[in-house]
Amino acid sequence: MEMNEQSETGPFVWTNDEVEVNVPFSAAGVSTVIILTSSFTGKMMLLDVGDGALRDLLEKGSIQFVHDLDLIAITHGHFDHMGGIHSLLGFLRMMKRSEKMHILLPVDCIEAIEAIRGFRNAYKETLPFGFWYHELTDRSGFDTDFFKVKAFEVEHFGMENATDQDLLMPALGYRVRVGDTTIAYTGDTRICAGAEEVVKEADLAIIEATRKNTPPPERRVHLSEEEAYDLGKLAKEFMVVHRIPEVKK
Ligand SMILES: [Zn+2]
C-alpha cells in the first residue's frame, strides 16, 4: 500500500496486488477524476469524469487507455464530476477505438445524459466504437468482465446556488469490485445511510470532504472533514478528496 498526499488536490495513489487507484486531480467546483486500473488485465475504469479527465489519462504516460478503458461511472450531474465526458469521447473517436464501452449514471441524471446524447447525435454516422449509458437506481448493479459495480443512492443537493432552493438531485455512490478488492466512492453527499453503506468494510473508501467545518444542519450539501474521517472509520482504509481549492488572492 502506498499513500501519497503532497497536495490537497492530488495526485493520490493507492495500490494493492489487484488494483491501482489513482486520483490525478480532485477539487470541489473544479473537477474530480478517479482512475482504477486492474493489475492483472490492465483494464481501466473511471469514477467521475471531470474537466481534464483526458489530459489526466494522457499524463499517465501511455495511449493504451484508448483501448483499455472499460467502464465509466458518473456519480451525479454537477459539472465538476462529468464535464470531461465530451472531450474523452471525442479523443476515443479520433483514435479509432473499436472496443465497446459502458457509462453508468444515476437515473434521470439529465446533465450527463444530454452530454452523452449530444455527442452521439453529432457523430452517429462516424462512431468507430459502440457505447451505451445505463441509468442506475439505489442498489442496482452493473458488471463487466473486469469490474463489478453496485450503486447506492446518496443525498446531495443540487440547485442551491442558482435558485437558493435546496433540491435533492439524482446522486449515487459506487462500490466497485476488482478481483477480491472493493473500492468505494461516495461521490458528493451529506451524511446519510447510503454513504455509510457505500464505504462499509471497503478495502479503500474514497470520500469527499468539501467542508473544513460542519455547517448548520439545514444546509448539508457536502461532508465536512470531520464527517469524512468518521465515515472513513467504517472502511479498512480511506482517502479524502474533493477539497475546496486554495486560490491566491
Ligand atoms: Zn456535487
Short mmCIF file of C-alpha atoms and ligand atoms in Angstrom, two decimals:
data_model
loop_
_atom_site.label_atom_id
_atom_site.label_comp_id
_atom_site.label_asym_id
_atom_site.label_seq_id
_atom_site.Cartn_x
_atom_site.Cartn_y
_atom_site.Cartn_z
CA MET A 1 0.00 0.00 0.00
CA GLU A 2 1.26 3.42 -0.90
CA MET A 3 -0.35 6.69 0.01
CA ASN A 4 0.78 9.94 -1.50
CA GLU A 5 -0.57 13.30 -0.32
CA GLN A 6 1.62 16.19 -1.41
CA SER A 7 -1.27 18.43 -2.29
CA GLU A 8 -4.90 18.90 -1.29
CA THR A 9 -5.96 18.34 -4.92
CA GLY A 10 -3.86 15.24 -5.63
CA PRO A 11 -2.43 13.20 -7.08
CA PHE A 12 -3.39 10.48 -4.61
CA VAL A 13 -2.36 6.89 -5.28
CA TRP A 14 -3.31 3.64 -3.54
CA THR A 15 -2.34 0.19 -4.71
CA ASN A 16 -2.57 -3.43 -3.72
CA ASP A 17 -1.76 -6.52 -5.79
CA GLU A 18 -5.07 -6.38 -7.70
CA VAL A 19 -5.75 -2.74 -8.46
CA GLU A 20 -4.17 0.68 -8.70
CA VAL A 21 -6.33 3.61 -7.63
CA ASN A 22 -5.10 6.92 -9.00
CA VAL A 23 -6.77 10.25 -8.25
CA PRO A 24 -4.84 12.60 -10.52
CA PHE A 25 -6.92 15.61 -9.52
CA SER A 26 -9.89 16.36 -7.27
CA ALA A 27 -11.14 19.76 -6.19
CA ALA A 28 -14.67 20.86 -5.32
CA GLY A 29 -16.20 23.03 -8.04
CA VAL A 30 -13.37 22.25 -10.49
CA SER A 31 -13.01 18.55 -11.33
CA THR A 32 -12.71 15.06 -9.92
CA VAL A 33 -11.21 12.13 -11.84
CA ILE A 34 -10.52 8.70 -10.30
CA ILE A 35 -8.79 6.03 -12.39
CA LEU A 36 -8.95 2.34 -11.39
CA THR A 37 -6.56 0.02 -13.22
CA SER A 38 -6.70 -3.76 -12.86
CA SER A 39 -3.19 -5.08 -12.20
CA PHE A 40 -3.91 -8.37 -13.99
CA THR A 41 -5.64 -7.18 -17.14
CA GLY A 42 -4.68 -3.51 -17.44
CA LYS A 43 -8.37 -2.71 -17.93
CA MET A 44 -9.39 0.71 -16.62
CA MET A 45 -12.46 2.27 -15.07
CA LEU A 46 -13.17 5.94 -14.36
CA LEU A 47 -15.11 7.11 -11.33
CA ASP A 48 -16.34 10.54 -12.41
CA VAL A 49 -15.03 12.26 -15.47
CA GLY A 50 -14.49 15.89 -14.55
CA ASP A 51 -12.79 18.50 -16.70
CA GLY A 52 -9.28 17.41 -17.65
CA ALA A 53 -10.02 13.66 -17.50
CA LEU A 54 -8.49 13.21 -20.95
CA ARG A 55 -5.38 15.18 -20.00
CA ASP A 56 -5.08 13.18 -16.76
CA LEU A 57 -5.27 9.89 -18.66
CA LEU A 58 -2.64 11.06 -21.15
CA GLU A 59 -0.36 12.14 -18.32
CA LYS A 60 -0.24 8.54 -17.10
CA GLY A 61 2.19 8.16 -19.97
CA SER A 62 0.50 5.65 -22.27
CA ILE A 63 -2.09 5.87 -25.01
CA GLN A 64 -3.20 2.33 -24.17
CA PHE A 65 -6.24 3.69 -22.25
CA VAL A 66 -7.89 4.28 -25.64
CA HIS A 67 -8.43 0.51 -25.78
CA ASP A 68 -8.32 -0.45 -22.10
CA LEU A 69 -10.94 1.96 -20.76
CA ASP A 70 -13.77 -0.45 -19.97
CA LEU A 71 -16.26 1.45 -17.85
CA ILE A 72 -17.12 4.96 -16.65
CA ALA A 73 -19.34 5.63 -13.62
CA ILE A 74 -20.64 9.16 -13.05
CA THR A 75 -21.92 9.96 -9.55
CA HIS A 76 -24.12 12.97 -10.37
CA GLY A 77 -24.66 15.73 -12.90
CA HIS A 78 -22.64 18.57 -11.39
CA PHE A 79 -20.15 19.88 -13.95
CA ASP A 80 -17.13 19.13 -11.78
CA HIS A 81 -17.98 15.40 -11.97
CA MET A 82 -18.92 14.96 -15.64
CA GLY A 83 -17.61 17.98 -17.56
CA GLY A 84 -14.83 15.99 -19.27
CA ILE A 85 -17.03 13.38 -20.95
CA HIS A 86 -17.30 15.11 -24.34
CA SER A 87 -13.52 15.57 -24.72
CA LEU A 88 -12.82 12.00 -23.69
CA LEU A 89 -15.37 10.52 -26.12
CA GLY A 90 -14.03 12.80 -28.85
CA PHE A 91 -10.49 11.56 -28.28
CA LEU A 92 -11.58 7.90 -28.34
CA ARG A 93 -13.36 8.54 -31.64
CA MET A 94 -10.34 10.35 -33.12
CA MET A 95 -8.07 7.46 -32.13
CA LYS A 96 -10.49 4.99 -33.75
CA ARG A 97 -11.25 2.98 -30.65
CA SER A 98 -13.21 -0.14 -31.63
CA GLU A 99 -13.97 -1.72 -28.24
CA LYS A 100 -17.45 -1.21 -26.79
CA MET A 101 -17.84 0.86 -23.64
CA HIS A 102 -20.42 1.42 -20.92
CA ILE A 103 -21.22 4.54 -18.93
CA LEU A 104 -23.12 4.31 -15.64
CA LEU A 105 -25.04 7.25 -14.20
CA PRO A 106 -27.95 7.92 -11.83
CA VAL A 107 -31.46 7.57 -13.23
CA ASP A 108 -32.64 10.94 -14.61
CA CYS A 109 -29.12 12.47 -14.43
CA ILE A 110 -30.11 14.92 -17.13
CA GLU A 111 -26.78 16.77 -17.42
CA ALA A 112 -24.74 13.65 -18.17
CA ILE A 113 -27.45 12.05 -20.33
CA GLU A 114 -27.76 15.16 -22.50
CA ALA A 115 -23.97 15.48 -22.87
CA ILE A 116 -23.70 11.84 -23.97
CA ARG A 117 -26.70 12.07 -26.30
CA GLY A 118 -25.32 15.27 -27.80
CA PHE A 119 -22.04 13.58 -28.60
CA ARG A 120 -23.80 10.55 -30.05
CA ASN A 121 -26.10 12.68 -32.22
CA ALA A 122 -23.23 14.75 -33.56
CA TYR A 123 -21.18 11.71 -34.60
CA LYS A 124 -23.69 8.91 -35.02
CA GLU A 125 -22.67 8.19 -38.61
CA THR A 126 -18.95 8.08 -37.86
CA LEU A 127 -18.50 6.39 -34.48
CA PRO A 128 -15.90 3.61 -34.60
CA PHE A 129 -16.99 2.17 -31.22
CA GLY A 130 -20.30 1.35 -29.59
CA PHE A 131 -21.12 2.86 -26.21
CA TRP A 132 -24.16 2.72 -24.00
CA TYR A 133 -25.28 4.56 -20.92
CA HIS A 134 -27.19 2.86 -18.13
CA GLU A 135 -29.36 4.68 -15.60
CA LEU A 136 -28.79 3.08 -12.20
CA THR A 137 -31.04 3.21 -9.16
CA ASP A 138 -30.39 2.54 -5.48
CA ARG A 139 -28.81 -0.91 -5.04
CA SER A 140 -28.74 -1.73 -8.72
CA GLY A 141 -25.60 -3.19 -10.19
CA PHE A 142 -23.69 -3.47 -13.42
CA ASP A 143 -20.88 -5.91 -14.18
CA THR A 144 -18.36 -6.05 -16.96
CA ASP A 145 -15.82 -8.86 -17.28
CA PHE A 146 -13.40 -6.76 -15.24
CA PHE A 147 -15.37 -4.51 -12.85
CA LYS A 148 -18.40 -5.38 -10.66
CA VAL A 149 -20.31 -2.27 -9.66
CA LYS A 150 -23.07 -1.68 -7.14
CA ALA A 151 -24.74 1.73 -6.79
CA PHE A 152 -26.19 3.29 -3.65
CA GLU A 153 -28.34 6.39 -3.57
CA VAL A 154 -26.78 9.25 -1.58
CA GLU A 155 -28.24 12.63 -0.57
CA HIS A 156 -26.77 15.58 -2.45
CA PHE A 157 -28.49 18.91 -3.02
CA GLY A 158 -28.43 20.41 -6.47
CA MET A 159 -29.68 23.88 -7.24
CA GLU A 160 -28.75 25.69 -4.06
CA ASN A 161 -26.55 28.27 -5.75
CA ALA A 162 -28.69 29.04 -8.77
CA THR A 163 -32.09 29.35 -7.19
CA ASP A 164 -31.46 29.19 -3.45
CA GLN A 165 -33.81 26.21 -3.39
CA ASP A 166 -32.43 23.03 -1.90
CA LEU A 167 -33.42 20.12 -4.13
CA LEU A 168 -32.04 16.61 -3.85
CA MET A 169 -30.56 15.64 -7.18
CA PRO A 170 -30.01 12.16 -8.63
CA ALA A 171 -26.77 11.11 -6.94
CA LEU A 172 -25.06 7.77 -6.39
CA GLY A 173 -22.07 6.38 -4.56
CA TYR A 174 -20.42 3.28 -6.03
CA ARG A 175 -18.78 0.12 -4.73
CA VAL A 176 -16.52 -1.47 -7.30
CA ARG A 177 -15.03 -4.96 -7.02
CA VAL A 178 -11.81 -5.71 -8.84
CA GLY A 179 -10.97 -9.33 -8.06
CA ASP A 180 -11.39 -9.59 -4.29
CA THR A 181 -10.73 -5.88 -3.69
CA THR A 182 -13.59 -3.47 -3.00
CA ILE A 183 -13.10 0.21 -3.83
CA ALA A 184 -15.84 2.55 -2.57
CA TYR A 185 -16.53 6.11 -3.69
CA THR A 186 -19.11 8.35 -2.06
CA GLY A 187 -19.42 10.94 -4.83
CA ASP A 188 -20.84 14.14 -3.34
CA THR A 189 -23.13 13.58 -0.37
CA ARG A 190 -24.16 14.70 3.05
CA ILE A 191 -24.13 12.17 5.88
CA CYS A 192 -26.82 9.61 5.03
CA ALA A 193 -27.45 5.87 5.24
CA GLY A 194 -26.43 5.40 1.60
CA ALA A 195 -22.99 6.96 2.16
CA GLU A 196 -22.40 4.61 5.10
CA GLU A 197 -23.40 1.57 3.06
CA VAL A 198 -21.10 2.60 0.23
CA VAL A 199 -17.97 2.74 2.39
CA LYS A 200 -18.68 -0.04 4.90
CA GLU A 201 -15.77 -2.52 5.06
CA ALA A 202 -14.37 -1.45 1.71
CA ASP A 203 -10.66 -2.08 1.22
CA LEU A 204 -10.38 1.56 0.19
CA ALA A 205 -13.05 4.24 0.58
CA ILE A 206 -12.67 7.47 -1.39
CA ILE A 207 -14.65 10.08 0.50
CA GLU A 208 -15.48 13.67 -0.30
CA ALA A 209 -14.52 16.19 2.37
CA THR A 210 -15.56 19.50 0.87
CA ARG A 211 -16.05 21.48 4.04
CA LYS A 212 -13.43 22.27 6.63
CA ASN A 213 -16.15 22.68 9.24
CA THR A 214 -19.55 21.14 9.78
CA PRO A 215 -22.25 23.57 8.59
CA PRO A 216 -25.61 24.14 10.29
CA PRO A 217 -27.94 21.17 9.84
CA GLU A 218 -30.33 22.86 7.41
CA ARG A 219 -27.52 23.36 4.89
CA ARG A 220 -25.97 19.93 4.43
CA VAL A 221 -24.88 19.67 0.83
CA HIS A 222 -21.48 18.09 1.47
CA LEU A 223 -19.47 16.27 4.09
CA SER A 224 -17.14 18.10 6.42
CA GLU A 225 -13.63 16.80 7.08
CA GLU A 226 -14.75 15.56 10.49
CA GLU A 227 -17.71 13.69 8.97
CA ALA A 228 -15.50 12.25 6.23
CA TYR A 229 -12.98 10.95 8.76
CA ASP A 230 -15.79 9.39 10.82
CA LEU A 231 -17.17 7.74 7.70
CA GLY A 232 -13.69 6.54 6.79
CA LYS A 233 -13.51 4.52 10.01
CA LEU A 234 -16.15 2.20 8.54
CA ALA A 235 -13.73 1.18 5.78
CA LYS A 236 -10.41 -0.66 6.08
CA GLU A 237 -8.57 2.32 4.59
CA PHE A 238 -9.74 5.63 3.21
CA MET A 239 -8.64 8.78 1.45
CA VAL A 240 -10.40 12.13 1.32
CA VAL A 241 -10.89 14.06 -1.91
CA HIS A 242 -12.94 17.00 -3.24
CA ARG A 243 -11.43 19.73 -1.08
CA ILE A 244 -12.14 23.37 -1.86
CA PRO A 245 -9.01 24.53 -3.70
CA GLU A 246 -6.96 27.34 -2.21
CA VAL A 247 -6.90 30.31 -4.54
CA LYS A 248 -4.25 33.00 -4.23
CA LYS A 249 -5.89 36.40 -3.94
ZN ZN B 1 -21.91 18.00 -6.48
#
